[in-house]
PDB file of C-alpha atoms in Angstrom:
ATOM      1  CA  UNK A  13      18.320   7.169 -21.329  1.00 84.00           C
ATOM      2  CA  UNK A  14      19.747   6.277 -24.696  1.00 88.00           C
ATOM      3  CA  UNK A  15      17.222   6.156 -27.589  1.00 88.00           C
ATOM      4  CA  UNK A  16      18.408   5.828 -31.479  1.00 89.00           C
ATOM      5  CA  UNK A  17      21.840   5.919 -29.966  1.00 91.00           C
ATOM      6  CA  UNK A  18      21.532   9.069 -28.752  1.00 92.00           C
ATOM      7  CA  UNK A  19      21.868  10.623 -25.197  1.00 93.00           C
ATOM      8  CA  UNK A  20      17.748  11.209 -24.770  1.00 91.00           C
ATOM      9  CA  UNK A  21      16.233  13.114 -22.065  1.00 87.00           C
ATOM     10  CA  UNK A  22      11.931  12.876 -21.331  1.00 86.00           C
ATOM     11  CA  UNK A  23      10.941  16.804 -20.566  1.00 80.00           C
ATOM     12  CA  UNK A  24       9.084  17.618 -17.302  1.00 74.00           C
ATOM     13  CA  UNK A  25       7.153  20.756 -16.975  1.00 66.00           C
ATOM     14  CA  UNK A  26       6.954  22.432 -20.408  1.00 65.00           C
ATOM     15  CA  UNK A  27       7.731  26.517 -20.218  1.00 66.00           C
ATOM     16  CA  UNK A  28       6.231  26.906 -23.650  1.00 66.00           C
ATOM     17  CA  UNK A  29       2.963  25.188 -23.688  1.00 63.00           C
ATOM     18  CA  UNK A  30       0.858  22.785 -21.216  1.00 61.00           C
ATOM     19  CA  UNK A  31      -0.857  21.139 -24.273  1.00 65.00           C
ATOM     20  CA  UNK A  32       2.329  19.129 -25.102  1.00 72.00           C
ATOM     21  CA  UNK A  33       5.608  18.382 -23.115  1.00 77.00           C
ATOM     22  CA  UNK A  34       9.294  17.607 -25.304  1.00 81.00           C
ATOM     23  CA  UNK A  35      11.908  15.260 -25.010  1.00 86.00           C
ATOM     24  CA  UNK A  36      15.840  15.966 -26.335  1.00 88.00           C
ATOM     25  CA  UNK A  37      18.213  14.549 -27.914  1.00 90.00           C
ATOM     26  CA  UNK A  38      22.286  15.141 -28.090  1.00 94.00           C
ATOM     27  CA  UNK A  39      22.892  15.392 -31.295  1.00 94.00           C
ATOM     28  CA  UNK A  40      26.294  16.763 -32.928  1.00 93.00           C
ATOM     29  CA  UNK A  41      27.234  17.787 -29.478  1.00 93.00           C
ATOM     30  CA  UNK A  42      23.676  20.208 -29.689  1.00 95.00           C
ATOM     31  CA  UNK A  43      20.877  19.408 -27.686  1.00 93.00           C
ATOM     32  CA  UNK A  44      17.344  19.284 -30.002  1.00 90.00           C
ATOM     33  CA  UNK A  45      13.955  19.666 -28.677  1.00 85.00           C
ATOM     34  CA  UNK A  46      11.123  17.416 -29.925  1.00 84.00           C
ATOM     35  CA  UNK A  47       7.354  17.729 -29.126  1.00 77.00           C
ATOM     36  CA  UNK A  48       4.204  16.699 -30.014  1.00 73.00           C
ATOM     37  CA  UNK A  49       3.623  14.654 -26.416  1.00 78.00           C
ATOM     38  CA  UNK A  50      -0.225  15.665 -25.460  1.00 73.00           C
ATOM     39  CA  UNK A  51      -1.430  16.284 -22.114  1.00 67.00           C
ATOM     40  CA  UNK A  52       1.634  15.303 -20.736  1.00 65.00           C
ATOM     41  CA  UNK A  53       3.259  17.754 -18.298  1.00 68.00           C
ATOM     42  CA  UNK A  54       5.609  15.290 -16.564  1.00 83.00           C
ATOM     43  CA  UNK A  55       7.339  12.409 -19.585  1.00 87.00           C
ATOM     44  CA  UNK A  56       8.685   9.874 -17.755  1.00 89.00           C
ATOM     45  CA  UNK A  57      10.120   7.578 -20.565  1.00 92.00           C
ATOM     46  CA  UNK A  58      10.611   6.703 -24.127  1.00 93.00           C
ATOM     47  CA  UNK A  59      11.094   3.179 -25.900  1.00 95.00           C
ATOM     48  CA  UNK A  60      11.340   2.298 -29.202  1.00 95.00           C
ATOM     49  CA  UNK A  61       9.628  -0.913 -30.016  1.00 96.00           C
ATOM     50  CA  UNK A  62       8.047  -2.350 -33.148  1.00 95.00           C
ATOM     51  CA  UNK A  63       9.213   0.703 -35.161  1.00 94.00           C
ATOM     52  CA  UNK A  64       7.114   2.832 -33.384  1.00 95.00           C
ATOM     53  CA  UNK A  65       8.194   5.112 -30.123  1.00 94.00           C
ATOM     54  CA  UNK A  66       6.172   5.412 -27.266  1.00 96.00           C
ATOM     55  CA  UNK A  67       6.011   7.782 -24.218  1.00 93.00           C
ATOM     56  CA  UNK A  68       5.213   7.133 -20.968  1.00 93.00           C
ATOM     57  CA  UNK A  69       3.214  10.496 -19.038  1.00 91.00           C
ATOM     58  CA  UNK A  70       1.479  11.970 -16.511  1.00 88.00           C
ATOM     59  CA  UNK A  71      -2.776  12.250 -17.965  1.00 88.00           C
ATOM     60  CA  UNK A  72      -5.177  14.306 -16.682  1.00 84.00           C
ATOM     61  CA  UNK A  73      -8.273  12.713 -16.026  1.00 88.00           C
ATOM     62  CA  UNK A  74     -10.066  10.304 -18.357  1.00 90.00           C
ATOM     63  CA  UNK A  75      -7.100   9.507 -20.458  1.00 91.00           C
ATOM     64  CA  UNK A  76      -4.635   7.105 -20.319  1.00 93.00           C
ATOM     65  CA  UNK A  77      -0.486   7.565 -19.591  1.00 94.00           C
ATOM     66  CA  UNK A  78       0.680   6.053 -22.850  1.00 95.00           C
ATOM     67  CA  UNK A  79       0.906   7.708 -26.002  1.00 93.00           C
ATOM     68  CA  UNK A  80       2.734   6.292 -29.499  1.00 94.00           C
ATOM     69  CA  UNK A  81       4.247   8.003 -32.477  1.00 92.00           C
ATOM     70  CA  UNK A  82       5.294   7.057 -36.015  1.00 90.00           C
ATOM     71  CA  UNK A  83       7.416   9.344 -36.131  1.00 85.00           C
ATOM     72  CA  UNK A  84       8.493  10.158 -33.176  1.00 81.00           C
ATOM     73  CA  UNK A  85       6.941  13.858 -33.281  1.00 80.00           C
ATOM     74  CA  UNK A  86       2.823  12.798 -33.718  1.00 86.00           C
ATOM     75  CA  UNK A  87       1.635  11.280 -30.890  1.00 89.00           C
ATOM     76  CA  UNK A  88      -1.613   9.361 -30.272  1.00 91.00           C
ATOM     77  CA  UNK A  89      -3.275   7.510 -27.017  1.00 93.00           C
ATOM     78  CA  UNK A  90      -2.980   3.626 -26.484  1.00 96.00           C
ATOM     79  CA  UNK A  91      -5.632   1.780 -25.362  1.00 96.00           C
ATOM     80  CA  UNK A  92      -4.952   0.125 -21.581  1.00 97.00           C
ATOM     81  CA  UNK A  93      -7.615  -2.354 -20.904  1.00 97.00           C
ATOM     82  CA  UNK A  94      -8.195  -4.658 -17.747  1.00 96.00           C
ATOM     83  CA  UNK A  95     -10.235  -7.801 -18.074  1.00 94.00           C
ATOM     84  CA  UNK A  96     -11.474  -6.886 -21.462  1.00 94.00           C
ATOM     85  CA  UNK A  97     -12.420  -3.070 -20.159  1.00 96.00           C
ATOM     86  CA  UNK A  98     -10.710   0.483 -21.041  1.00 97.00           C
ATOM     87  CA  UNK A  99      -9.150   1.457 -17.765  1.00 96.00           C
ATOM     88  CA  UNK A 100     -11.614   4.091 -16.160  1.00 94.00           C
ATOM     89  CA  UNK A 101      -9.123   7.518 -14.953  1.00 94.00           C
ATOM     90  CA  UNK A 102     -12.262   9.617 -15.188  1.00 92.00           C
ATOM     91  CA  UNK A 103     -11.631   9.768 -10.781  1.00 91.00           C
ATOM     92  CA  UNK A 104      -7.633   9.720 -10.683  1.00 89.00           C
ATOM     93  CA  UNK A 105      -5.609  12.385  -9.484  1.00 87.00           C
ATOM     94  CA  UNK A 106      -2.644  10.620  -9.905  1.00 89.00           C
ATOM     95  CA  UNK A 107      -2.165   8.535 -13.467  1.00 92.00           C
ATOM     96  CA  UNK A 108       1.060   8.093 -14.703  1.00 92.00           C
ATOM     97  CA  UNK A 109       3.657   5.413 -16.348  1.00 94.00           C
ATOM     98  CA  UNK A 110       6.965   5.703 -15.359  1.00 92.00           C
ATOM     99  CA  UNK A 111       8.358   2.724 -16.818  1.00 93.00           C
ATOM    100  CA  UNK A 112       8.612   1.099 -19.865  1.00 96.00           C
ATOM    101  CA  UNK A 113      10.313  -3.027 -20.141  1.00 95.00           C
ATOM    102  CA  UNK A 114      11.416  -5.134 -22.919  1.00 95.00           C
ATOM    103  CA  UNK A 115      11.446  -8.370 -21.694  1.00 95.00           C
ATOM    104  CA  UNK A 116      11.744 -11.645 -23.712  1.00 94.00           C
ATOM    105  CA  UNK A 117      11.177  -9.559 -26.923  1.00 95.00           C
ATOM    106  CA  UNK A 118       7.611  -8.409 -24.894  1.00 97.00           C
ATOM    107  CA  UNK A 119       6.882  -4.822 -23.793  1.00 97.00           C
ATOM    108  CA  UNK A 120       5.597  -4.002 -20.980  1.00 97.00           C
ATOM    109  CA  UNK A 121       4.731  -0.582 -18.865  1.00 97.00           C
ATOM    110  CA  UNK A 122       3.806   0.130 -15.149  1.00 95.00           C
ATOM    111  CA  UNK A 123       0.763   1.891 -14.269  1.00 95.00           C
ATOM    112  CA  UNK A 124      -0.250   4.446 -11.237  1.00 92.00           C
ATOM    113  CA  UNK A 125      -3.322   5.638 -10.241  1.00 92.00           C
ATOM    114  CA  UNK A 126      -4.233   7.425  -7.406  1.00 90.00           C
ATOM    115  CA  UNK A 127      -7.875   9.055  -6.007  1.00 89.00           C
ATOM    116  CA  UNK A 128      -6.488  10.267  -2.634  1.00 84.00           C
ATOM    117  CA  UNK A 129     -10.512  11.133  -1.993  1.00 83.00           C
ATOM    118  CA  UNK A 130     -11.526   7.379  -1.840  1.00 86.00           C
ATOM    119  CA  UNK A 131      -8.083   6.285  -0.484  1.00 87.00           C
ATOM    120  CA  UNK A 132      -7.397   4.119  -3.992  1.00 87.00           C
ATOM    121  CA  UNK A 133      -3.228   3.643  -4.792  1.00 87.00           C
ATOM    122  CA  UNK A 134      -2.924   1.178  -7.809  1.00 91.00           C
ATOM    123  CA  UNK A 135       0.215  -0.162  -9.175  1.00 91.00           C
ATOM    124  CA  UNK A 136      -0.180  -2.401 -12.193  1.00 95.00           C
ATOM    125  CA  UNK A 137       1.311  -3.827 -15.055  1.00 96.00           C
ATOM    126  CA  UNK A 138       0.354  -4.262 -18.647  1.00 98.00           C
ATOM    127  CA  UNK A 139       1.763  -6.133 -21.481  1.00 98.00           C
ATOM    128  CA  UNK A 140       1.175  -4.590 -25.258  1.00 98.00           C
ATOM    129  CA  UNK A 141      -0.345  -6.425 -28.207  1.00 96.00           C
ATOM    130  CA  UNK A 142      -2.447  -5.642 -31.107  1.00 95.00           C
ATOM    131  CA  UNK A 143      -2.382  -2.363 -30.463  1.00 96.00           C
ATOM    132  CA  UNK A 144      -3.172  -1.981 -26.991  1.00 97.00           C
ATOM    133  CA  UNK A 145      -1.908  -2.632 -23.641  1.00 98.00           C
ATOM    134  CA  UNK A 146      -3.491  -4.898 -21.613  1.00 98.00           C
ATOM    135  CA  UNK A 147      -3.576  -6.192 -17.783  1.00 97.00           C
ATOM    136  CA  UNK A 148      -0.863  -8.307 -16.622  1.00 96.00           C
ATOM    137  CA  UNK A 149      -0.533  -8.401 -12.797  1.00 95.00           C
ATOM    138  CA  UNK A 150      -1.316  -6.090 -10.010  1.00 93.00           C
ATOM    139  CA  UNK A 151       1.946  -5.237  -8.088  1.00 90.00           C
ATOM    140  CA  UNK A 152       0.469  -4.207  -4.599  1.00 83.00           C
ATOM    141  CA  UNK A 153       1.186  -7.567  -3.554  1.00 83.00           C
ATOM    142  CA  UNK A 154       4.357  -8.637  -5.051  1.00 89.00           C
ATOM    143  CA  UNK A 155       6.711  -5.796  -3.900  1.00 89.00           C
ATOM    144  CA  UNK A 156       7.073  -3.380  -0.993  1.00 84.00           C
ATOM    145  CA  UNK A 157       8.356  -0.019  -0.592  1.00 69.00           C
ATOM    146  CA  UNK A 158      11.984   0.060   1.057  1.00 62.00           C
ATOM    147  CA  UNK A 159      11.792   1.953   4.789  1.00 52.00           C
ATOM    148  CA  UNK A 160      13.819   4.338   3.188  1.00 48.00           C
ATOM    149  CA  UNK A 161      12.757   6.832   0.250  1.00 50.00           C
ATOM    150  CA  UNK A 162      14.109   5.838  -2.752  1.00 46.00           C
ATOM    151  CA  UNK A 163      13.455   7.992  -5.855  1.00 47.00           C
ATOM    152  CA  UNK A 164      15.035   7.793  -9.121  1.00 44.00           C
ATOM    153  CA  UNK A 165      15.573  11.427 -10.792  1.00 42.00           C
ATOM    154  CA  UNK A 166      11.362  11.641  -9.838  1.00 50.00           C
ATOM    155  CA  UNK A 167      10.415   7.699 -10.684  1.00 65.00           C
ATOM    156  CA  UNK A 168      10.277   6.084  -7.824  1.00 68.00           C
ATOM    157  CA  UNK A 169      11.780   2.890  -9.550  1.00 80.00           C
ATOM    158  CA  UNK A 170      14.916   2.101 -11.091  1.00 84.00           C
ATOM    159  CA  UNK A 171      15.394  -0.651 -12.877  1.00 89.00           C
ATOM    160  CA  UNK A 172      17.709  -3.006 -15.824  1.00 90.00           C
ATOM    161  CA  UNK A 173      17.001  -5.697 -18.084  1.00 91.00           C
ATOM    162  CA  UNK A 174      20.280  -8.486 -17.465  1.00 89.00           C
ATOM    163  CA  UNK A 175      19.973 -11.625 -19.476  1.00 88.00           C
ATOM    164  CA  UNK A 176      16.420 -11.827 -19.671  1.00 92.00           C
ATOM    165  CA  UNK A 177      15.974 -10.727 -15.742  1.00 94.00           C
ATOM    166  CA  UNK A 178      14.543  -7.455 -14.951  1.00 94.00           C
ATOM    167  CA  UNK A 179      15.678  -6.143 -11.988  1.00 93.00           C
ATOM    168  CA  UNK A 180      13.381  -3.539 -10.318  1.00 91.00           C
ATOM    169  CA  UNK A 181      14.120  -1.379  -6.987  1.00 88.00           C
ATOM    170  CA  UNK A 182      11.700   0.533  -4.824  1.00 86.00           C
ATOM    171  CA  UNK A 183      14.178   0.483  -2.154  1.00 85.00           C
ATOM    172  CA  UNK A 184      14.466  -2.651  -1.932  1.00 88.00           C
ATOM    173  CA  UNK A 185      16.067  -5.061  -4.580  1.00 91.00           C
ATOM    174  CA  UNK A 186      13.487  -7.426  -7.073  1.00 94.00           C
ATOM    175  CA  UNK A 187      13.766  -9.677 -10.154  1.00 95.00           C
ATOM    176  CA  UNK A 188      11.283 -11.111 -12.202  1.00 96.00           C
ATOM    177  CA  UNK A 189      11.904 -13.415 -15.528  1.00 96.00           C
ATOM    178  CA  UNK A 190       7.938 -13.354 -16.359  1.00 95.00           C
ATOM    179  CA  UNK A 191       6.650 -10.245 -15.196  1.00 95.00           C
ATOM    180  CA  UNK A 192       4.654 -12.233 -12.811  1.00 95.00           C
ATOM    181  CA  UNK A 193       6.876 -13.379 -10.141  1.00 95.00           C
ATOM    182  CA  UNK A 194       8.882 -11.125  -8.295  1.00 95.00           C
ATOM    183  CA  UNK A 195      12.200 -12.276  -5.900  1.00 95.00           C
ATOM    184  CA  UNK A 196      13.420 -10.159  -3.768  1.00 93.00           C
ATOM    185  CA  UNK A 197      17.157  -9.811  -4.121  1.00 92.00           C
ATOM    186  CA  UNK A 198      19.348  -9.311  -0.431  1.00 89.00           C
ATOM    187  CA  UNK A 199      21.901  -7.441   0.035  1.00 87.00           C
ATOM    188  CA  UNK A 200      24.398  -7.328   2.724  1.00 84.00           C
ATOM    189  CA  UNK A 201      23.689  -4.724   5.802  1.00 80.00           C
ATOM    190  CA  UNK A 202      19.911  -4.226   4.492  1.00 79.00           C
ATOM    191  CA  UNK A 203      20.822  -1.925   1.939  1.00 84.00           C
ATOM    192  CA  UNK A 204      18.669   0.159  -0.214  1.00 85.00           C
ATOM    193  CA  UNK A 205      18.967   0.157  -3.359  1.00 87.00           C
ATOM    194  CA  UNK A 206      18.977   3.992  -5.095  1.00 84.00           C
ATOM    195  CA  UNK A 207      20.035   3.334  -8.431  1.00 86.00           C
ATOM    196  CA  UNK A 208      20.821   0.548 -11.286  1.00 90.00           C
ATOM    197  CA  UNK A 209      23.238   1.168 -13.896  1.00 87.00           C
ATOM    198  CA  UNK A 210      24.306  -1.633 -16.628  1.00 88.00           C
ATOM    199  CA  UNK A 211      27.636  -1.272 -18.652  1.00 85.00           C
ATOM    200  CA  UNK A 212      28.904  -4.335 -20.572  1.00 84.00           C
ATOM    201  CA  UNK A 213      26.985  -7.347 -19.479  1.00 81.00           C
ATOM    202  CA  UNK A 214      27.748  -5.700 -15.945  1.00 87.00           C
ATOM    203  CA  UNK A 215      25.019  -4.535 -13.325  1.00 89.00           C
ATOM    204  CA  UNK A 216      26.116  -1.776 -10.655  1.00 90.00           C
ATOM    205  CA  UNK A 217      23.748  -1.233  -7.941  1.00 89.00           C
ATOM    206  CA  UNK A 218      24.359   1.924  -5.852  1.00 86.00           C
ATOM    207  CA  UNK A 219      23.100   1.625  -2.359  1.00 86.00           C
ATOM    208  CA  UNK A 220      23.136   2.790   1.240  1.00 83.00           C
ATOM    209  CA  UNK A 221      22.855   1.700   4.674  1.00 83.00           C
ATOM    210  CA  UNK A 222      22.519   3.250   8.113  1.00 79.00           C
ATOM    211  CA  UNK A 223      24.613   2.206  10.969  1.00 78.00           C
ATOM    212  CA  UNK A 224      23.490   3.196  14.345  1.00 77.00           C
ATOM    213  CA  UNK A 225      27.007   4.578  16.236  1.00 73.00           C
ATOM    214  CA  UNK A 226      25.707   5.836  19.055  1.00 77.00           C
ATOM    215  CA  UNK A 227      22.852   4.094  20.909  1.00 76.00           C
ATOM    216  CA  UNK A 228      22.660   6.366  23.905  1.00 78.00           C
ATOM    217  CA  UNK A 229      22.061   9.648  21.347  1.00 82.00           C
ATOM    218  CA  UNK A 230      20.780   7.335  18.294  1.00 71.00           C
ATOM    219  CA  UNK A 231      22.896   8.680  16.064  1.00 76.00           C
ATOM    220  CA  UNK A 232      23.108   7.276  12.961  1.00 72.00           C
ATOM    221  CA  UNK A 233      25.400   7.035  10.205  1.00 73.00           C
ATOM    222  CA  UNK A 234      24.907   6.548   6.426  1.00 71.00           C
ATOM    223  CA  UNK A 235      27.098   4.222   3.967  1.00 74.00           C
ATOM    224  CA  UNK A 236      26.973   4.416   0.328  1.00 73.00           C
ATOM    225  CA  UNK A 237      28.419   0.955  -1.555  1.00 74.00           C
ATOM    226  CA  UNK A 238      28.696   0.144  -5.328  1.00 74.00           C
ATOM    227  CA  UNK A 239      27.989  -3.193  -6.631  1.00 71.00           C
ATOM    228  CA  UNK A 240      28.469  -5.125  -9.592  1.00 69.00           C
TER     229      UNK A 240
END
């Protein structure tokens, strides 16, 4: 990702310490290591917003996945609440945000939780203000996961912000203008959508689809397109 202009990388799996992970930055052609991130042995993104940057993580238990700095090395928790409450991890296993949005001038960040004991998968959304993020819409609804895996470099979404559209893939191909709403997008063949890439007003979508060429052996070939 690019953050402050420069080529930025979150850090996954710290090899000096497990009480804080690091995030780089090219600079001068020299990559520089910044930490400070608690808890947080998977970073999944940064965004500056509001003069402040904030990291999306992986939490242990009882804590939340989002974490803000002032200056970008000093990191401290924010708040997620849902219907007035602080969002109880004290059960997850899983609880993570991969994804950060500006949208409409509004940030926004996904949220995962996971207690494989009691069979719970959550996939939210929260919008921040004053200080805190707070619930916006449940996602188990509004999307589905493509037949096919689809990962993203470990996220399992990719996604781009286009003239006040975000355009989200699990697979398959959404858009939302409000956060609320999702559309899904089709593509030709049913293809699955791995990666989005913007460049100059321009949105390339990399995808694939499988082609059965043999139906007496089911063998199946793969194509990989480029959109824009």
């Amino acid at each position: 990702l690019v953050l402050d202009d420069k080529l930025t990388i979150p850090g996954w799996d710290p090899k000096d310490t497990p009480d804080y992970c690091n995030y780089y930055q090219l600079e001068n052609g020299t990559w520089q290591t910044y930490s400070g991130v608690p808890d947080g042995l998977h970073n999944f993104d940064l965004v500056r917003y509001d003069g402040k940057l904030f990291a999306g993580i992986g939490a242990n238990k009882g804590e939340t996945p989002i974490v803000v700095s002032e200056n970008g090395t000093d990191f401290e928790r924010v708040p997620m609440l849902r219907n007035g409450v602080p969002v109880d991890t004290s059960a997850g296993e899983l609880i993570r945000t991969y994804n950060f949005w500006v949208l409409n001038g509004t940030l926004y960040a996904d949220f995962h939780y996971q207690n494989i004991a009691e069979n719970i998968n959550i996939v939210e959304v929260y919008r921040y203000e004053d200080g805190k993020f707070v619930w916006c819409v449940g996602l188990g609804r509004k999307i589905n996961m493509a037949a096919m895996g689809c990962q993203n470099l470990g996220k399992p979404w990719a996604d781009a912000v286009v003239d006040d559209t975000l355009f989200l893939t699990t697979g398959w191909l959404y858009q939302t203008t409000d956060m609320m709403e999702y559309t899904q997008v089709s593509l030709p063949n049913y293809a699955v959508t791995y990666d989005i890439y913007t460049h100059n007003g321009v949105m390339y979508l990399l995808t694939a689809s499988q082609e059965v060429v043999n139906t007496e052996t089911g063998e199946t070939v793969y194509h990989v397109t480029v959109y824009s």
